[in-house]
mmCIF file of C-alpha atoms in Angstrom:
data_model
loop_
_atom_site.group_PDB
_atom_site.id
_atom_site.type_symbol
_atom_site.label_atom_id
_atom_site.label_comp_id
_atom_site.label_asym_id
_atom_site.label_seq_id
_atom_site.Cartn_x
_atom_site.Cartn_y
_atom_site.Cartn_z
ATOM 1 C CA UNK A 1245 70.816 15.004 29.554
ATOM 2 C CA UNK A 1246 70.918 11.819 32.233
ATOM 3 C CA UNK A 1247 67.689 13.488 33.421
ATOM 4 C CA UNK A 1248 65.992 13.256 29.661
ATOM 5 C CA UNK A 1249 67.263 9.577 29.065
ATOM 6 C CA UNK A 1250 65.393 8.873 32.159
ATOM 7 C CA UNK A 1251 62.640 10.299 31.188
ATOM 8 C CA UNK A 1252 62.581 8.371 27.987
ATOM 9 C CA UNK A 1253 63.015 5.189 29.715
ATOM 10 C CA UNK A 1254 60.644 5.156 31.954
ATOM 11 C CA UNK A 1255 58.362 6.054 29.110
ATOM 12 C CA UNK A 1256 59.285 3.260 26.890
ATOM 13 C CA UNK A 1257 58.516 1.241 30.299
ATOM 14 C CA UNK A 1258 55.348 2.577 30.229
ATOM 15 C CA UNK A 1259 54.650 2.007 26.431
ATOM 16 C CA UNK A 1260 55.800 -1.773 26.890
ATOM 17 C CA UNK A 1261 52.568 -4.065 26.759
ATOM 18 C CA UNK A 1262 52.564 -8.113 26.638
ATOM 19 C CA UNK A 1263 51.547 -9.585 23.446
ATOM 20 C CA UNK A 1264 48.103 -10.741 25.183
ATOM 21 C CA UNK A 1265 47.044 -7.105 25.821
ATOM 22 C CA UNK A 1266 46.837 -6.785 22.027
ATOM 23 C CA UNK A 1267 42.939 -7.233 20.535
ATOM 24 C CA UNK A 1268 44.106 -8.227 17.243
ATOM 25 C CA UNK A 1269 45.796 -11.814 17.213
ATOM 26 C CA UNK A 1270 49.257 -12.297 16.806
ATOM 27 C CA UNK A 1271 51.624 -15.291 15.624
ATOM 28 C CA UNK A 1272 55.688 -14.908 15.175
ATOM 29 C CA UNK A 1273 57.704 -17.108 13.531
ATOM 30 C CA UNK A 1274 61.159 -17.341 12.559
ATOM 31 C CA UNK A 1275 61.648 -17.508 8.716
ATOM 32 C CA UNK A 1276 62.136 -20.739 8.665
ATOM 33 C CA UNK A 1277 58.321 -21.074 9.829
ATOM 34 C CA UNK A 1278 58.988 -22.353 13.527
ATOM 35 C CA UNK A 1279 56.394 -20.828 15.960
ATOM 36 C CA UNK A 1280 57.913 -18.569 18.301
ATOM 37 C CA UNK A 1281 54.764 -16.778 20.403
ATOM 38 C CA UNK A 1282 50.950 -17.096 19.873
ATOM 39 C CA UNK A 1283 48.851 -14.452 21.994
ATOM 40 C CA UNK A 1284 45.547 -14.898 23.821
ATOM 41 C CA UNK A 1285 43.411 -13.498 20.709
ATOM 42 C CA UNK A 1286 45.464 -15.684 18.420
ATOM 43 C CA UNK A 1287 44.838 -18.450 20.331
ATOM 44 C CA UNK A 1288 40.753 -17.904 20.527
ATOM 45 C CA UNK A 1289 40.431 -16.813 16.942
ATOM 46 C CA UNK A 1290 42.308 -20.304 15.451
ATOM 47 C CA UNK A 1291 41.483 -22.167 18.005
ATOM 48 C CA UNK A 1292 45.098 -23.507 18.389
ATOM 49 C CA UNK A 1293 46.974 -22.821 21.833
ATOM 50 C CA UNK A 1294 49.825 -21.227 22.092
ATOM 51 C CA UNK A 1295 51.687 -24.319 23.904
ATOM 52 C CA UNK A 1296 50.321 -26.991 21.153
ATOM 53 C CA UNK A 1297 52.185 -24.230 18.083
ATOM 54 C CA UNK A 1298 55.095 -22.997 19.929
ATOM 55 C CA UNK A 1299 58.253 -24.979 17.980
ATOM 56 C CA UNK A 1300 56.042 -25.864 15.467
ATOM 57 C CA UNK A 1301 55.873 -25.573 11.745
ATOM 58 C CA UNK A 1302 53.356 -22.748 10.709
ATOM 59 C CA UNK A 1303 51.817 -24.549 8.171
ATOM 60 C CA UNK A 1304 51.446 -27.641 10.846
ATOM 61 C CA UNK A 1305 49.432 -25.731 13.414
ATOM 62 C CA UNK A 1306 48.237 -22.673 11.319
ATOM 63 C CA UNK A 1307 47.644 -24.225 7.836
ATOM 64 C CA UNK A 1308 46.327 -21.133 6.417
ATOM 65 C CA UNK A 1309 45.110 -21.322 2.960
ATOM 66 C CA UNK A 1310 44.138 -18.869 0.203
ATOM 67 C CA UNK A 1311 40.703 -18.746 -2.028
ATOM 68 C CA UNK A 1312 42.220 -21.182 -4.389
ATOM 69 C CA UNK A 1313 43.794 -23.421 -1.647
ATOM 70 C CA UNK A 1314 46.906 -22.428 -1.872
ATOM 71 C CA UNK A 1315 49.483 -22.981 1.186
ATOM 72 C CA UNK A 1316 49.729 -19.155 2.559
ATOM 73 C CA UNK A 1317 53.353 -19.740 4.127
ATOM 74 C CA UNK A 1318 54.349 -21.352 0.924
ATOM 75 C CA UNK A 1319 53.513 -18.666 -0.762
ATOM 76 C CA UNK A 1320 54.741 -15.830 1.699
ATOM 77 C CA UNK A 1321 57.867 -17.571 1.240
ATOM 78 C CA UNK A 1322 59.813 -15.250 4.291
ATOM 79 C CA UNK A 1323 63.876 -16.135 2.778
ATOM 80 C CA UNK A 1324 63.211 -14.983 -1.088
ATOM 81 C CA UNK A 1325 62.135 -12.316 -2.855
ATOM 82 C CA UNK A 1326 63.211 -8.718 -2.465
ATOM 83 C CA UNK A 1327 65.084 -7.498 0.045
ATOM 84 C CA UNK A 1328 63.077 -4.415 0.181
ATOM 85 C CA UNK A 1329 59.618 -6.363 1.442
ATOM 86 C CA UNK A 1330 58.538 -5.784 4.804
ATOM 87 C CA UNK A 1331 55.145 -5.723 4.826
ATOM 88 C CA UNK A 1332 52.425 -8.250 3.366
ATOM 89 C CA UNK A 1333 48.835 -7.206 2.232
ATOM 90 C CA UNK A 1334 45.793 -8.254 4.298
ATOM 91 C CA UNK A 1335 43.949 -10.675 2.485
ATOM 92 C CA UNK A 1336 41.183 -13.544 3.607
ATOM 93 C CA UNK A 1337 42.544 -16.708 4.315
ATOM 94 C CA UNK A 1338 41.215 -20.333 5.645
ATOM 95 C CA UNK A 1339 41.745 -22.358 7.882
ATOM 96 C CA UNK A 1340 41.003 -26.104 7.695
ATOM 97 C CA UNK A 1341 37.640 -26.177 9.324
ATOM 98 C CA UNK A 1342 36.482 -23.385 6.962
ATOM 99 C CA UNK A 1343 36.808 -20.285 9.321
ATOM 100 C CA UNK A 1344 37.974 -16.866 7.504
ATOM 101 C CA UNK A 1345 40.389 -14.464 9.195
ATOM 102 C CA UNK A 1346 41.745 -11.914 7.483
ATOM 103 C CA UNK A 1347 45.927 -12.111 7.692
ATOM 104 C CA UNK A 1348 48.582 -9.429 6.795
ATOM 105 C CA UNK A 1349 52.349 -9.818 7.993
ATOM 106 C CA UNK A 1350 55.486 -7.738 8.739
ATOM 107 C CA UNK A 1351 58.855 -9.476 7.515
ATOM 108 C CA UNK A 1352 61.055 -8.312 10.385
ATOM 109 C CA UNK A 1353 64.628 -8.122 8.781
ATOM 110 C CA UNK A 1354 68.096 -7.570 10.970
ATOM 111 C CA UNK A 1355 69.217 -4.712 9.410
ATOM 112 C CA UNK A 1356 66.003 -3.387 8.918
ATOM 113 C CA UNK A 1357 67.316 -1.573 5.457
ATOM 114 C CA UNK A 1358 67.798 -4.525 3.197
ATOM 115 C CA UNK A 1359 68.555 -7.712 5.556
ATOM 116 C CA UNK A 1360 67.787 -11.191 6.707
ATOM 117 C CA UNK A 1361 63.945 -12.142 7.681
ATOM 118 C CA UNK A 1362 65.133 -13.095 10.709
ATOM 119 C CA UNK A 1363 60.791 -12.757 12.116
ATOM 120 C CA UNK A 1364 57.828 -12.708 10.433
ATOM 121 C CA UNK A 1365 54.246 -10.734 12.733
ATOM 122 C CA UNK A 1366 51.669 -12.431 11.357
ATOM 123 C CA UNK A 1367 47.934 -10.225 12.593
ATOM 124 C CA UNK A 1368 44.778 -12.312 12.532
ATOM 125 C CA UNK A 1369 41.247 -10.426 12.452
ATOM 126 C CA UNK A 1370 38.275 -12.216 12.738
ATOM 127 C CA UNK A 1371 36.412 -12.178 9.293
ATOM 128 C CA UNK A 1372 33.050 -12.909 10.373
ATOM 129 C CA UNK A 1373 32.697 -9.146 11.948
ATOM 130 C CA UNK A 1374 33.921 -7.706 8.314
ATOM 131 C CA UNK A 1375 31.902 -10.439 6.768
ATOM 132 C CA UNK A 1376 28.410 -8.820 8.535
ATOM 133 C CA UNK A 1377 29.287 -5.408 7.764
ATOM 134 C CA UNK A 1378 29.694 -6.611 3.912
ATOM 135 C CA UNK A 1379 26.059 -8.111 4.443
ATOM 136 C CA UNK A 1380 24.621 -5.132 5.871
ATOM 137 C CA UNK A 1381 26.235 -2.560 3.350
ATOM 138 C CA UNK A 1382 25.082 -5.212 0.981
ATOM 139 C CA UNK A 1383 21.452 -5.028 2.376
ATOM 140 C CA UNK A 1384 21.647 -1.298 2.578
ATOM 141 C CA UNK A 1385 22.559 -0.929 -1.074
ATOM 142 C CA UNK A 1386 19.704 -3.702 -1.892
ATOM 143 C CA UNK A 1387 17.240 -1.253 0.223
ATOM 144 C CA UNK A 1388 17.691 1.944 -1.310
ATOM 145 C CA UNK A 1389 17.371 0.363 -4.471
ATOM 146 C CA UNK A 1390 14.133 -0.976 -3.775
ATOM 147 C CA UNK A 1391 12.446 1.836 -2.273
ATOM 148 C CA UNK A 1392 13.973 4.424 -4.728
ATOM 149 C CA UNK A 1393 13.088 2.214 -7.591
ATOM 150 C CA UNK A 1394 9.032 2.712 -7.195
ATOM 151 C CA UNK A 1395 8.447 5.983 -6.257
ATOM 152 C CA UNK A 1396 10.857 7.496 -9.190
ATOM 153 C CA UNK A 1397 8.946 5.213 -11.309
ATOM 154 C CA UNK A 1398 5.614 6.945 -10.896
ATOM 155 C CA UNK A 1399 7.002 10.143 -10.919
ATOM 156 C CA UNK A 1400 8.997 9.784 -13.718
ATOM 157 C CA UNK A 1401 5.734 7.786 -15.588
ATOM 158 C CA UNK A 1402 3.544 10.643 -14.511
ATOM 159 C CA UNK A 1403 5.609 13.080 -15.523
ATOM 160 C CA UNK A 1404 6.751 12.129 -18.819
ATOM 161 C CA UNK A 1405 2.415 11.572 -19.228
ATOM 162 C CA UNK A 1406 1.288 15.026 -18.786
ATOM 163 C CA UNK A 1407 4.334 16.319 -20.558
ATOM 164 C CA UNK A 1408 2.900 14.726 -23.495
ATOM 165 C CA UNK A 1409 -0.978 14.310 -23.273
ATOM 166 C CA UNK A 1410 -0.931 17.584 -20.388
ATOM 167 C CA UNK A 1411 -4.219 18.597 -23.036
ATOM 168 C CA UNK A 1412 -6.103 15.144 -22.723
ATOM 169 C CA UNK A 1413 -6.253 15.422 -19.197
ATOM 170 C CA UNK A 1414 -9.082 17.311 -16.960
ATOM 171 C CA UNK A 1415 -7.950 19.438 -14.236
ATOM 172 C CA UNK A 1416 -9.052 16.749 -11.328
ATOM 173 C CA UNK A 1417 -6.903 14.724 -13.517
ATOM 174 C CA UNK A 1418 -3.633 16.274 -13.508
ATOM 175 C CA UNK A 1419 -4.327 17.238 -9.877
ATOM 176 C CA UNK A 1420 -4.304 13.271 -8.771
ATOM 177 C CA UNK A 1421 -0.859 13.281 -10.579
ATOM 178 C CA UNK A 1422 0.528 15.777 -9.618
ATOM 179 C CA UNK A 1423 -0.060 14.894 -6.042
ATOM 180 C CA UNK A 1424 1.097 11.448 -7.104
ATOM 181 C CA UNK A 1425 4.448 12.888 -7.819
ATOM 182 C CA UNK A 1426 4.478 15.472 -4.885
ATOM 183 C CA UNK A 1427 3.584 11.885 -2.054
ATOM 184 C CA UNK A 1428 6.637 9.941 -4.154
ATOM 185 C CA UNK A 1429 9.181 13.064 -4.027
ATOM 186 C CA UNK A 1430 8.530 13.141 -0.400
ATOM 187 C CA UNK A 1431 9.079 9.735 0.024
ATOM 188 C CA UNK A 1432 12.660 9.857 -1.908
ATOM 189 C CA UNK A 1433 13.400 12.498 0.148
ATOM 190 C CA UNK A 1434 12.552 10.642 3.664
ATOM 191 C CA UNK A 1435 14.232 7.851 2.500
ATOM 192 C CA UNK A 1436 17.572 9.881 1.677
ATOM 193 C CA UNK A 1437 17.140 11.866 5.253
ATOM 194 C CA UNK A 1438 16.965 7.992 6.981
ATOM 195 C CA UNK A 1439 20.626 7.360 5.095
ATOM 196 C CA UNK A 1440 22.316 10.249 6.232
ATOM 197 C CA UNK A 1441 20.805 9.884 9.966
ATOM 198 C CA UNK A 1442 22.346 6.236 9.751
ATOM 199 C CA UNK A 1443 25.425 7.433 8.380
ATOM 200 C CA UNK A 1444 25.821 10.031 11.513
ATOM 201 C CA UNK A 1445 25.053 7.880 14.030
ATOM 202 C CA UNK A 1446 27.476 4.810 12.888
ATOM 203 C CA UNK A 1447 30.490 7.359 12.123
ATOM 204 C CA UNK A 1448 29.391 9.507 15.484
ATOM 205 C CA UNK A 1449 28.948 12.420 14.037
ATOM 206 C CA UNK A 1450 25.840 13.197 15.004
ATOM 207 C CA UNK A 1451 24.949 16.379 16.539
ATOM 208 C CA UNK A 1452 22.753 17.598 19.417
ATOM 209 C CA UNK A 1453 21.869 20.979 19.624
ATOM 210 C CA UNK A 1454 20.401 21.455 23.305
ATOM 211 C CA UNK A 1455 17.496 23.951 24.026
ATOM 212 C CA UNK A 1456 14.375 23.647 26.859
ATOM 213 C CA UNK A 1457 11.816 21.208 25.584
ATOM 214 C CA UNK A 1458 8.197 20.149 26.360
ATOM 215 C CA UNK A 1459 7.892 16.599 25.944
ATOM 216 C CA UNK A 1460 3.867 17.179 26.138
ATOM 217 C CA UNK A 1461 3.490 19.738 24.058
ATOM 218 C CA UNK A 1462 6.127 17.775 20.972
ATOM 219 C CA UNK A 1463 3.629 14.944 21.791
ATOM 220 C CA UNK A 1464 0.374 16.626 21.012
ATOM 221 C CA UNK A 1465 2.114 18.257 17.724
ATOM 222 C CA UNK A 1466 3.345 14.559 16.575
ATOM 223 C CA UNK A 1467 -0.423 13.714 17.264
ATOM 224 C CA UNK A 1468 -1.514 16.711 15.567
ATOM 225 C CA UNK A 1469 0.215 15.662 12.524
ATOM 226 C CA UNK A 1470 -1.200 11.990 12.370
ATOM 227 C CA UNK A 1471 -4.855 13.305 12.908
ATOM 228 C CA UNK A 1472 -4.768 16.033 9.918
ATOM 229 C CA UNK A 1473 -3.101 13.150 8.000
ATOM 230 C CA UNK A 1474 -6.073 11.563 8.218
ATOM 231 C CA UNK A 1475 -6.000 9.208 11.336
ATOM 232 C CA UNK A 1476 -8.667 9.257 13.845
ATOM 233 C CA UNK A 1477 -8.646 11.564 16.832
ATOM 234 C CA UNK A 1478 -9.950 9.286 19.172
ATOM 235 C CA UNK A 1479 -7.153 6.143 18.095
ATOM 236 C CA UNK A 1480 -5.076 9.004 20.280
ATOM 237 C CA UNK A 1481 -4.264 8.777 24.233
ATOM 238 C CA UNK A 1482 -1.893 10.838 25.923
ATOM 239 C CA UNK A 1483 -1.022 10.781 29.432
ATOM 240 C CA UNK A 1484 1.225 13.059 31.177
ATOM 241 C CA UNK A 1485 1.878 12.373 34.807
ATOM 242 C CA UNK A 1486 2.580 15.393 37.368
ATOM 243 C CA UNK A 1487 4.924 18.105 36.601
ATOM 244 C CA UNK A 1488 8.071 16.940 34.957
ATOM 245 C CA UNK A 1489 10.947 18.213 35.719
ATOM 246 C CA UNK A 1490 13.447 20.614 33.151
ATOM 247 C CA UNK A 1491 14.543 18.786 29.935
ATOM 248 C CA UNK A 1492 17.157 20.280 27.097
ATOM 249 C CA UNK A 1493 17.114 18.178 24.470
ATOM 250 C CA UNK A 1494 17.258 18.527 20.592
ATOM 251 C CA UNK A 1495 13.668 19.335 19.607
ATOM 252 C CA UNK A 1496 14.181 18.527 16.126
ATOM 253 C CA UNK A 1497 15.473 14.932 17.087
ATOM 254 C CA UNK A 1498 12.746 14.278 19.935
ATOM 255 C CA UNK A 1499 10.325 15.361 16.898
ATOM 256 C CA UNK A 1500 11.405 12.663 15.373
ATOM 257 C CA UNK A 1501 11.760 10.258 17.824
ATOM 258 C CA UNK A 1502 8.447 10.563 18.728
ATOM 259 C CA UNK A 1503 7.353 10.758 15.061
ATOM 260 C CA UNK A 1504 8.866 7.417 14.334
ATOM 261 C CA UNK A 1505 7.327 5.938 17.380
ATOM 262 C CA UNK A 1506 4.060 6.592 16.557
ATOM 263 C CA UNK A 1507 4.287 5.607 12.971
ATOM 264 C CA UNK A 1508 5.129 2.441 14.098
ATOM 265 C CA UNK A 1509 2.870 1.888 16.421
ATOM 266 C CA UNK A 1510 -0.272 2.914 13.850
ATOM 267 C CA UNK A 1511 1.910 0.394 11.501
ATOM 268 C CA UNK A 1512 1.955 -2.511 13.138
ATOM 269 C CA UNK A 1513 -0.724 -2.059 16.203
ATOM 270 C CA UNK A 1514 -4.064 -1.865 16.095
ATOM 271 C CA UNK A 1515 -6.410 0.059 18.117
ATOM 272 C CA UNK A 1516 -5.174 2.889 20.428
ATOM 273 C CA UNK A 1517 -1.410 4.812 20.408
ATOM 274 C CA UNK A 1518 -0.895 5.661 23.817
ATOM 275 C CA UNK A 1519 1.872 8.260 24.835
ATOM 276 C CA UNK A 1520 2.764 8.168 28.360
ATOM 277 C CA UNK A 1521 5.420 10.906 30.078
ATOM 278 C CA UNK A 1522 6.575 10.828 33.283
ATOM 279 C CA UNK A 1523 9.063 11.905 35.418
ATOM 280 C CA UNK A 1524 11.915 8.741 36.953
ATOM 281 C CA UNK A 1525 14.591 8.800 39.031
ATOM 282 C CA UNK A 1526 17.243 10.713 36.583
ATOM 283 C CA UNK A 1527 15.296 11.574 33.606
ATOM 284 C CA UNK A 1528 11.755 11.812 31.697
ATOM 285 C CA UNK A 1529 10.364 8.499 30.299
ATOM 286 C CA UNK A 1530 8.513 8.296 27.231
ATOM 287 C CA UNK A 1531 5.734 4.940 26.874
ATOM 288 C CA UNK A 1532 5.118 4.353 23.505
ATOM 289 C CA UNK A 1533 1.971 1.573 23.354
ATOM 290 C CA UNK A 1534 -0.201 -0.473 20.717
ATOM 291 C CA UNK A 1535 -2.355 -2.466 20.925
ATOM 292 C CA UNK A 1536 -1.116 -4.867 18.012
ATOM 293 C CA UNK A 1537 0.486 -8.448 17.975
ATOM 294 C CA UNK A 1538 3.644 -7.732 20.068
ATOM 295 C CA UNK A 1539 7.093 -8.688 19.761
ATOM 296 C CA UNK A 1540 8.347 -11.903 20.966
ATOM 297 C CA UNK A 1541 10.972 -11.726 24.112
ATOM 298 C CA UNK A 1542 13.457 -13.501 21.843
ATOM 299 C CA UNK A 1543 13.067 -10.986 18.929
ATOM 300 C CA UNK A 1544 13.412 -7.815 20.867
ATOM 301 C CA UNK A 1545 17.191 -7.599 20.743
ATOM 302 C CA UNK A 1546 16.355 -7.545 17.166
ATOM 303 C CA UNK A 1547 14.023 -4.373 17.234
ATOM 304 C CA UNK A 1548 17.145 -1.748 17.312
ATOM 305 C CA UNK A 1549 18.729 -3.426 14.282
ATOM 306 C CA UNK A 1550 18.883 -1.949 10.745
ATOM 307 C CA UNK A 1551 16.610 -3.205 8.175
ATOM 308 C CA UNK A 1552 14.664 -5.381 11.157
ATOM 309 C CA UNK A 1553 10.783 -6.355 9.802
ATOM 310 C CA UNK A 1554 8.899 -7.989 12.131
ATOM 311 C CA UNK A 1555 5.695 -10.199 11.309
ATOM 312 C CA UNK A 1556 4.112 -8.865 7.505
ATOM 313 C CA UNK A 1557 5.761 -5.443 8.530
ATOM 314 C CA UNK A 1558 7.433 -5.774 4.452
ATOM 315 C CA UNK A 1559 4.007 -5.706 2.874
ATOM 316 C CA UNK A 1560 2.864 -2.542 5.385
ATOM 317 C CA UNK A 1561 5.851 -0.709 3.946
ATOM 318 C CA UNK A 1562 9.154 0.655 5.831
ATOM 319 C CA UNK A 1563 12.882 0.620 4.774
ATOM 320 C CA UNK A 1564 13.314 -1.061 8.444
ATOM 321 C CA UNK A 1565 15.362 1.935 9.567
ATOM 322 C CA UNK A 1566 12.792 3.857 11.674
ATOM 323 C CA UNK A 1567 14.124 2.110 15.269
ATOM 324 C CA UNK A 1568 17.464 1.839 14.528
ATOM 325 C CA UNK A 1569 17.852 5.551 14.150
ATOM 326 C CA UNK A 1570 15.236 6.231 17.174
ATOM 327 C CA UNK A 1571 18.045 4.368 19.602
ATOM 328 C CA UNK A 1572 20.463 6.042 18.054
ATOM 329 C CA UNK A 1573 19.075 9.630 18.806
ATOM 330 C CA UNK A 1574 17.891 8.626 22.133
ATOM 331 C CA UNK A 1575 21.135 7.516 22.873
ATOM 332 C CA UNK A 1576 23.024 10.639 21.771
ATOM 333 C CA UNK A 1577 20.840 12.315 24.133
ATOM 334 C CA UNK A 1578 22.449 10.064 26.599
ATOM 335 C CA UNK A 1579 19.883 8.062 27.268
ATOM 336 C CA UNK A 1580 18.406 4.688 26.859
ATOM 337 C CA UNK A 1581 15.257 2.922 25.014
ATOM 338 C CA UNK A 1582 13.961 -0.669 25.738
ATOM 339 C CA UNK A 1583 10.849 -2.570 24.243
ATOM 340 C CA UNK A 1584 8.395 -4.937 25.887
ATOM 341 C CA UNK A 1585 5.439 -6.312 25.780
ATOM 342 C CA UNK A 1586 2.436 -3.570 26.491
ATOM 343 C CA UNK A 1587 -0.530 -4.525 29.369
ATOM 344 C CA UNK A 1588 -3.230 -4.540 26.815
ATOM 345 C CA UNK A 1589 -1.063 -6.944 24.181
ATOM 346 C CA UNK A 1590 0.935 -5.319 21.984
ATOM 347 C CA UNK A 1591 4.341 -3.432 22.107
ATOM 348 C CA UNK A 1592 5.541 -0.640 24.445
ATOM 349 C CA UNK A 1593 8.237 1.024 23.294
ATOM 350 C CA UNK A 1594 9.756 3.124 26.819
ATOM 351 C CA UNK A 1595 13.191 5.730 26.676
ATOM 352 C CA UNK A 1596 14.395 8.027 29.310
ATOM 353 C CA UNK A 1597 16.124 10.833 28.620
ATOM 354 C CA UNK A 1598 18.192 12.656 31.452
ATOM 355 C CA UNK A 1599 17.080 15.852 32.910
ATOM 356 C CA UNK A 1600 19.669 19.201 33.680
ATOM 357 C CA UNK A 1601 20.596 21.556 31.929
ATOM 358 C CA UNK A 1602 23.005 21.151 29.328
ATOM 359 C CA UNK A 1603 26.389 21.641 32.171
ATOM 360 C CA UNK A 1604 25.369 17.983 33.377
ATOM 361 C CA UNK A 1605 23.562 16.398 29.870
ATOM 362 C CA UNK A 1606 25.540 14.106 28.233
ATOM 363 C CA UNK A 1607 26.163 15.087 24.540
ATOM 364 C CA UNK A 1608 26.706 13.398 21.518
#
């Protein structure tokens, strides 16, 4: 028995961490609303150190106030209502200088069934983070609204047409439509396949099933493709340098790496794609190149981003998903993608991918 307590202690020991090792801020006061701690992340998100609020009034130092300006202490009033509360919903508050966090609190009561407030754990989260994933969800929902809204337009206009005139029509006719509606469908489609890819990668879920790949030979098929789609043979260079070494990736996902590459490249380039492989210190590069415009130094941290357009890249079409899910993949493959500027002008888009066999690949 002396042997378990031991045990336990030095567990508890081990479980004991300062209030500064804590990422979300933290505040306690006594119910009275005197300061009693402030920790690091406190302190940076309010701007208030902790030896300036310490034995201070809460709504001196932290003057927290509601959407309708109300005083939040005030209103948490710690000493009334019932005895059952412990626990107080997150909600966005202000501070004086306009800055949101998002505050909850825990009304710490001595007994814990029924007594005194004698602390209240007041938990700040920065609200700018939550704020830009409401924007992008926001811009995401704006998105798939706009590109669903044209294409099910035309095929619901051409459609309900040859449902109802099918007899007015000649045969070249209703083949134009008909492929009309086929192009559109296809488009919905990629469009909903582009959602669920961003979906997996942001909640991790994304899967890598690992078999032997040629990098060469999923080049010439992506090239393939864009030349019986109508593009020029000779806008096409690929280079492949030396033997390269084994590679088990997912072919699927390198398909569509690639694919994605190369459609933007023959979107916002002009003159020739060039696909470069080659073999690197841990792993098989890929060069993308155009010769297009480029991308500024400053913008390419933005590249990677959802629903990034550079230049007139909106009237050229794109939902503005196409790299973010390409760094995604490539990094479930566990490896890396960068962009820069190419040697005859435009952009080079360059990821390595490491080499083994699945034992030492990194999966998703």
């Amino acid at each position: 028995m002396h042997g378990a307590e031991t045990d336990g202690q030095v567990v508890a020991a081990a479980c004991t961490i300062a209030i500064d090792d804590l990422p979300d801020g933290l505040i306690v006061a006594d119910r009275y609303g005197r300061v009693l701690a402030v920790n690091r992340a406190a302190a940076r998100l309010t701007g208030v150190r902790m030896e300036r609020a310490v034995g201070r009034h809460m709504s001196d130092v932290f003057p927290f106030r509601d959407h309708d300006g109300r005083d939040w202490w005030k209103a948490l009033d710690p000493e009334g209502g019932l005895r059952s509360r412990v626990r107080v919903p997150e909600r966005p508050l202000h501070l004086p200088g306009g800055q949101e966090l998002y505050v909850t609190a825990r009304l710490v009561r001595e007994p814990e069934r029924g007594g005194e407030v004698e602390r209240v754990a007041i938990t700040l989260r920065d609200g700018g983070a939550r704020a830009r994933l409401e924007r992008s969800r926001a811009d995401l929902v704006s998105t798939v609204a706009h590109e669903l809204r044209s294409p099910l337009t035309s095929v619901k206009g051409f459609t309900a047409t040859l449902l109802t005139k099918w007899s007015r029509f000649t045969e070249e006719q209703k083949l134009v439509m008909l492929e009309t509606v086929n192009n559109d469908a296809d488009r919905v489609t990629r469009l909903i396949t582009e959602l669920l890819d961003v979906s997996r990668i942001e909640s991790g879920r994304l899967e890598v099933r690992r078999q032997v790949v040629d990098l060469p030979a999923r080049a010439r098929r992506i090239i393939a493709g864009r030349v019986a789609a109508g593009e020029p043979e000779d806008r096409f260079r690929l280079v492949v340098h030396d033997e390269l070494p084994e590679t088990w990736l997912d072919q699927d996902k390198v398909d569509q790496i690639l694919s994605n590459l190369v459609e933007n490249a023959l979107r916002h380039g002009r003159g020739t794609v060039t696909m470069e492989i080659e073999s690197v210190g841990w792993g098989v590069a890929v060069s993308v190149r155009d010769e297009g415009e480029g991308i500024e130094p400053e913008l390419a941290p933005r590249v990677f981003r959802q629903f990034w357009r550079g230049g007139n890249s909106r009237r050229r079409g794109g939902t503005g998903l196409g790299l973010f899910i390409v760094k995604g993949l490539v990094e479930a493959h566990g490896g890396t993608i960068t962009v820069q500027r190419a040697p005859e002008g435009g952009a080079e888009f360059r990821f390595t991918v490491p080499t083994g066999t699945p034992d030492f690949a990194t999966s998703a």
